[in-house]
Tab-separated table of C-alpha atoms in Angstrom:
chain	number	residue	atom	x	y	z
A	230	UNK	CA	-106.860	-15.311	136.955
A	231	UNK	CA	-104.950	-15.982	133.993
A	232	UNK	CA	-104.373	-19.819	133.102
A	233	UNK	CA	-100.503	-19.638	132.843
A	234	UNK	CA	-100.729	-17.380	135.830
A	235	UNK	CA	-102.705	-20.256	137.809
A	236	UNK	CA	-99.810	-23.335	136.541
A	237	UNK	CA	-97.352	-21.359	137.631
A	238	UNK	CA	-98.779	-21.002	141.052
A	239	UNK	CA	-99.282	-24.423	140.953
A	240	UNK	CA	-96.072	-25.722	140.231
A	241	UNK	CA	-94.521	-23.568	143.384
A	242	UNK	CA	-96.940	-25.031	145.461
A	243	UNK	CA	-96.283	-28.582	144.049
A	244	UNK	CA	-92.154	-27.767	144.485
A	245	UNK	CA	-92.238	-26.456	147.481
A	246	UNK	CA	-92.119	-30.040	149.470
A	247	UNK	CA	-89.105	-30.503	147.309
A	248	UNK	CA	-87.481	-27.503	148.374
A	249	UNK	CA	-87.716	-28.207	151.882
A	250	UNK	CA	-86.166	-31.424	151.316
A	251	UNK	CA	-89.209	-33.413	152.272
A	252	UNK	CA	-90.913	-36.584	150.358
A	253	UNK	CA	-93.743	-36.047	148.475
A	254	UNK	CA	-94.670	-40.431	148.398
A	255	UNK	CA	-95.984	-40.711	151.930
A	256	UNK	CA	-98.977	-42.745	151.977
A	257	UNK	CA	-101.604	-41.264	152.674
A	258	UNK	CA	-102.427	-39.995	156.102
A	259	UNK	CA	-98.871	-40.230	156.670
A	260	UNK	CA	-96.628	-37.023	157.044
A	261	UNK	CA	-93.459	-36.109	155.371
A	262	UNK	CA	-90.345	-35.503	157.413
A	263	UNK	CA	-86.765	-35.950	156.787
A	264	UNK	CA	-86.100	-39.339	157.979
A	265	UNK	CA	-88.635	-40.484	156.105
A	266	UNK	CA	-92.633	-40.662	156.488
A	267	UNK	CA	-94.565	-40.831	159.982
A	268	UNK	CA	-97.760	-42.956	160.820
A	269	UNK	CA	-99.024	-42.038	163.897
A	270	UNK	CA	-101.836	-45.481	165.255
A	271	UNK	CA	-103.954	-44.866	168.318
A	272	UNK	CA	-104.473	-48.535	169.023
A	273	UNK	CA	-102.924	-49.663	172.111
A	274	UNK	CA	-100.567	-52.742	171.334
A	275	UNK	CA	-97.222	-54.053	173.224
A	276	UNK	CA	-94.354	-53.039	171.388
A	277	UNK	CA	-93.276	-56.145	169.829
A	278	UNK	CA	-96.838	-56.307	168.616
A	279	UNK	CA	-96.504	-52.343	167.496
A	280	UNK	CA	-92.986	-53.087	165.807
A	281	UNK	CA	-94.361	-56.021	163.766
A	282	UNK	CA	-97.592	-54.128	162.793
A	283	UNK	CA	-94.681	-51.245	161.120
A	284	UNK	CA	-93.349	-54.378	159.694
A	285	UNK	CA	-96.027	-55.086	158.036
A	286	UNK	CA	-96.222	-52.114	156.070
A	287	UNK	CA	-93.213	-52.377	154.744
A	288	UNK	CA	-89.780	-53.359	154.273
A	289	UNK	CA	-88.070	-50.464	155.304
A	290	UNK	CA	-90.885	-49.726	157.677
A	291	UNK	CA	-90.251	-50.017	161.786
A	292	UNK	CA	-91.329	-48.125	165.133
A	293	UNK	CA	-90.203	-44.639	164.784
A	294	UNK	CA	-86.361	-43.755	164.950
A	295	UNK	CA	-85.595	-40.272	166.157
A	296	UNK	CA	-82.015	-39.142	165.036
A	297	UNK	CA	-81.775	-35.331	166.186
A	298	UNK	CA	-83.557	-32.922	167.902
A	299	UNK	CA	-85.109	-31.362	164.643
A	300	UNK	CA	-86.989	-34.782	164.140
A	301	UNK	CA	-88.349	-34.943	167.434
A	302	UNK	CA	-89.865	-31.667	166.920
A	303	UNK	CA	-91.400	-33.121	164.141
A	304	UNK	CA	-92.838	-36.406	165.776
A	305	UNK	CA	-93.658	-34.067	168.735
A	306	UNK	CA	-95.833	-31.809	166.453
A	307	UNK	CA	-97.075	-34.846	164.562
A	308	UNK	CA	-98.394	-36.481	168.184
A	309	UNK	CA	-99.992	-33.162	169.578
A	310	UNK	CA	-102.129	-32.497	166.148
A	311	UNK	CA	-102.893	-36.038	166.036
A	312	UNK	CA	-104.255	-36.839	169.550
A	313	UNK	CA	-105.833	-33.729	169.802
A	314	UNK	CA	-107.899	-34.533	166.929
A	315	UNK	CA	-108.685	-37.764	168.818
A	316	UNK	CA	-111.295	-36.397	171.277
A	317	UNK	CA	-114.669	-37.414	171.613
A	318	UNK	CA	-113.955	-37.541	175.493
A	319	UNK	CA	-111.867	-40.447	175.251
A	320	UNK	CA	-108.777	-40.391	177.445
A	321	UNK	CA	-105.695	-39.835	175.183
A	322	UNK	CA	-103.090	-39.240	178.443
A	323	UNK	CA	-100.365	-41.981	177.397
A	324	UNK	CA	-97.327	-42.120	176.029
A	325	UNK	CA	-96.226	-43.612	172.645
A	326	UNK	CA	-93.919	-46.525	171.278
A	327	UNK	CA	-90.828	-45.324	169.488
A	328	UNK	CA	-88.371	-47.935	168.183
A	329	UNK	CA	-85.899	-47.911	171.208
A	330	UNK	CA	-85.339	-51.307	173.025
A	331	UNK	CA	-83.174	-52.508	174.959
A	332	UNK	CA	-83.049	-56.750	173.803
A	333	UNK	CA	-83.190	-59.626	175.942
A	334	UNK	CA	-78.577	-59.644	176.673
A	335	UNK	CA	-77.845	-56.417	175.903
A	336	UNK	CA	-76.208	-53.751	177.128
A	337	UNK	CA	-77.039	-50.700	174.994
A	338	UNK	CA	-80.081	-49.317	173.440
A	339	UNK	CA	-80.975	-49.989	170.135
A	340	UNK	CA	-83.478	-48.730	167.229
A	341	UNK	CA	-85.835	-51.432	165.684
A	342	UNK	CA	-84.627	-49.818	161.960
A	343	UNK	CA	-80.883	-50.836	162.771
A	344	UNK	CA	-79.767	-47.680	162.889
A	345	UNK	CA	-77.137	-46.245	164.970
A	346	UNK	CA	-78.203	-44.539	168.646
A	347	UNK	CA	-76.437	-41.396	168.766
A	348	UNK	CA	-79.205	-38.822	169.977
A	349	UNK	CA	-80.925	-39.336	173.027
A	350	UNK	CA	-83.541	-37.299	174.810
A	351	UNK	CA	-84.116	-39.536	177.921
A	352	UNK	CA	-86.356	-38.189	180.364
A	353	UNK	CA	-85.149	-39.532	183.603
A	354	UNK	CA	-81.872	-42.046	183.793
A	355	UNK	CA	-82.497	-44.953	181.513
A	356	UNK	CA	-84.328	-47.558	184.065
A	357	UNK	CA	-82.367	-50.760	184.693
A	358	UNK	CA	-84.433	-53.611	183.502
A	359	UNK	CA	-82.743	-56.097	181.251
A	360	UNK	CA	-85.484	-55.899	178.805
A	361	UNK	CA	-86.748	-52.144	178.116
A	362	UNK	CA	-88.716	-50.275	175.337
A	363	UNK	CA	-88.817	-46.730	175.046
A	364	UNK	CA	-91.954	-44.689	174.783
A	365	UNK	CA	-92.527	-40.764	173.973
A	366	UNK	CA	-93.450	-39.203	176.995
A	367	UNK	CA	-97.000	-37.725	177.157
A	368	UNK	CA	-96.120	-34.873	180.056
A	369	UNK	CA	-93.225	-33.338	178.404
A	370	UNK	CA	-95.646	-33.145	174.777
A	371	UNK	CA	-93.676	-35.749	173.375
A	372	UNK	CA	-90.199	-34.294	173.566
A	373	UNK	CA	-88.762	-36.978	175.608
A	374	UNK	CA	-88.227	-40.479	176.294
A	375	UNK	CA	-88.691	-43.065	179.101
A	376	UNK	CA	-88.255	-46.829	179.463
A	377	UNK	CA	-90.604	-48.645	180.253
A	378	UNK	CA	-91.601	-52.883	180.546
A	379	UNK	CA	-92.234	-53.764	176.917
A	380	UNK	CA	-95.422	-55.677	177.452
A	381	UNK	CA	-97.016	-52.208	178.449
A	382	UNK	CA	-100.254	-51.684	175.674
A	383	UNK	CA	-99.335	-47.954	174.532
A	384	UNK	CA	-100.244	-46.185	171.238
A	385	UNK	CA	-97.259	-45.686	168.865
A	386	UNK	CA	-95.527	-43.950	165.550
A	387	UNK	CA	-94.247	-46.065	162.683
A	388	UNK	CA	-91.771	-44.714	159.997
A	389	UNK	CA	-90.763	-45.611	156.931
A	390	UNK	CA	-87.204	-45.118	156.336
A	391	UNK	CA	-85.309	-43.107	153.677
């Protein structure tokens, strides 16, 4: 193989990300997707605890928002590779924390980014509780959405915004 040969394949390879309109900065162990990057974190925390560890990583980074059915894919396909890497025997049969609440004296859902709701993929009728936090649901390989009580312990997805 030629060496101008071998940098040109290389430099399709490197723009292909850009072609597909994803970002090529995601940390690492992170994935690229549209609406930004996704983190995927096994450990099992309540989601106020799993919205302020997103927090912590960064300023534009919160519980996963999902904005269309082409990014749910994505976080769907993310979750299934992910946890069934995870293994080792361990039982991996939960759902996972996106950023959907409902707050304390409201009325309508919201996303932890502050973005607008205007895709939903509920599984069953949003539940009436006056406090509620959405989690991917497990059984339907992450493609929909249930409320549940927010002190549940549940894996979850961060993302960092675009």
């Amino acid at each position: 193989m030629s060496p101008t040969w071998a940098l040109r394949l290389l430099g399709c390879v490197m723009l292909l990300p850009a072609l597909r309109g994803e970002l090529d900065d995601c940390a690492p162990g992170w994935v690229p997707t549209r609406g930004g990057c996704l983190g995927y974190f096994p450990w099992e925390l309540s989601w106020s605890r799993a919205e302020s560890f997103c927090r912590r990583l960064g300023a534009r980074t919160h519980l996963a928002s999902v904005h269309s059915a082409a990014e749910l894919r994505e976080l769907g396909e993310l979750l299934s590779s992910s946890r069934g890497s995870a293994g080792s025997g361990e039982d991996v049969d939960d759902d996972v924390w996106i950023g959907l609440h409902r707050p304390l004296r409201s009325r309508g859902w919201q996303w932890s980014d502050g973005t607008a709701v205007a895709y939903r993929s509920w599984h069953r009728a949003a539940v009436p509780r006056r406090r509620a936090c959405a989690a991917l649901q497990d059984s339907s390989d992450f493609m929909t959405w249930d409320g549940k009580s927010c002190s549940d312990r549940k894996p979850f997805v961060c993302k960092t915004g675009s």
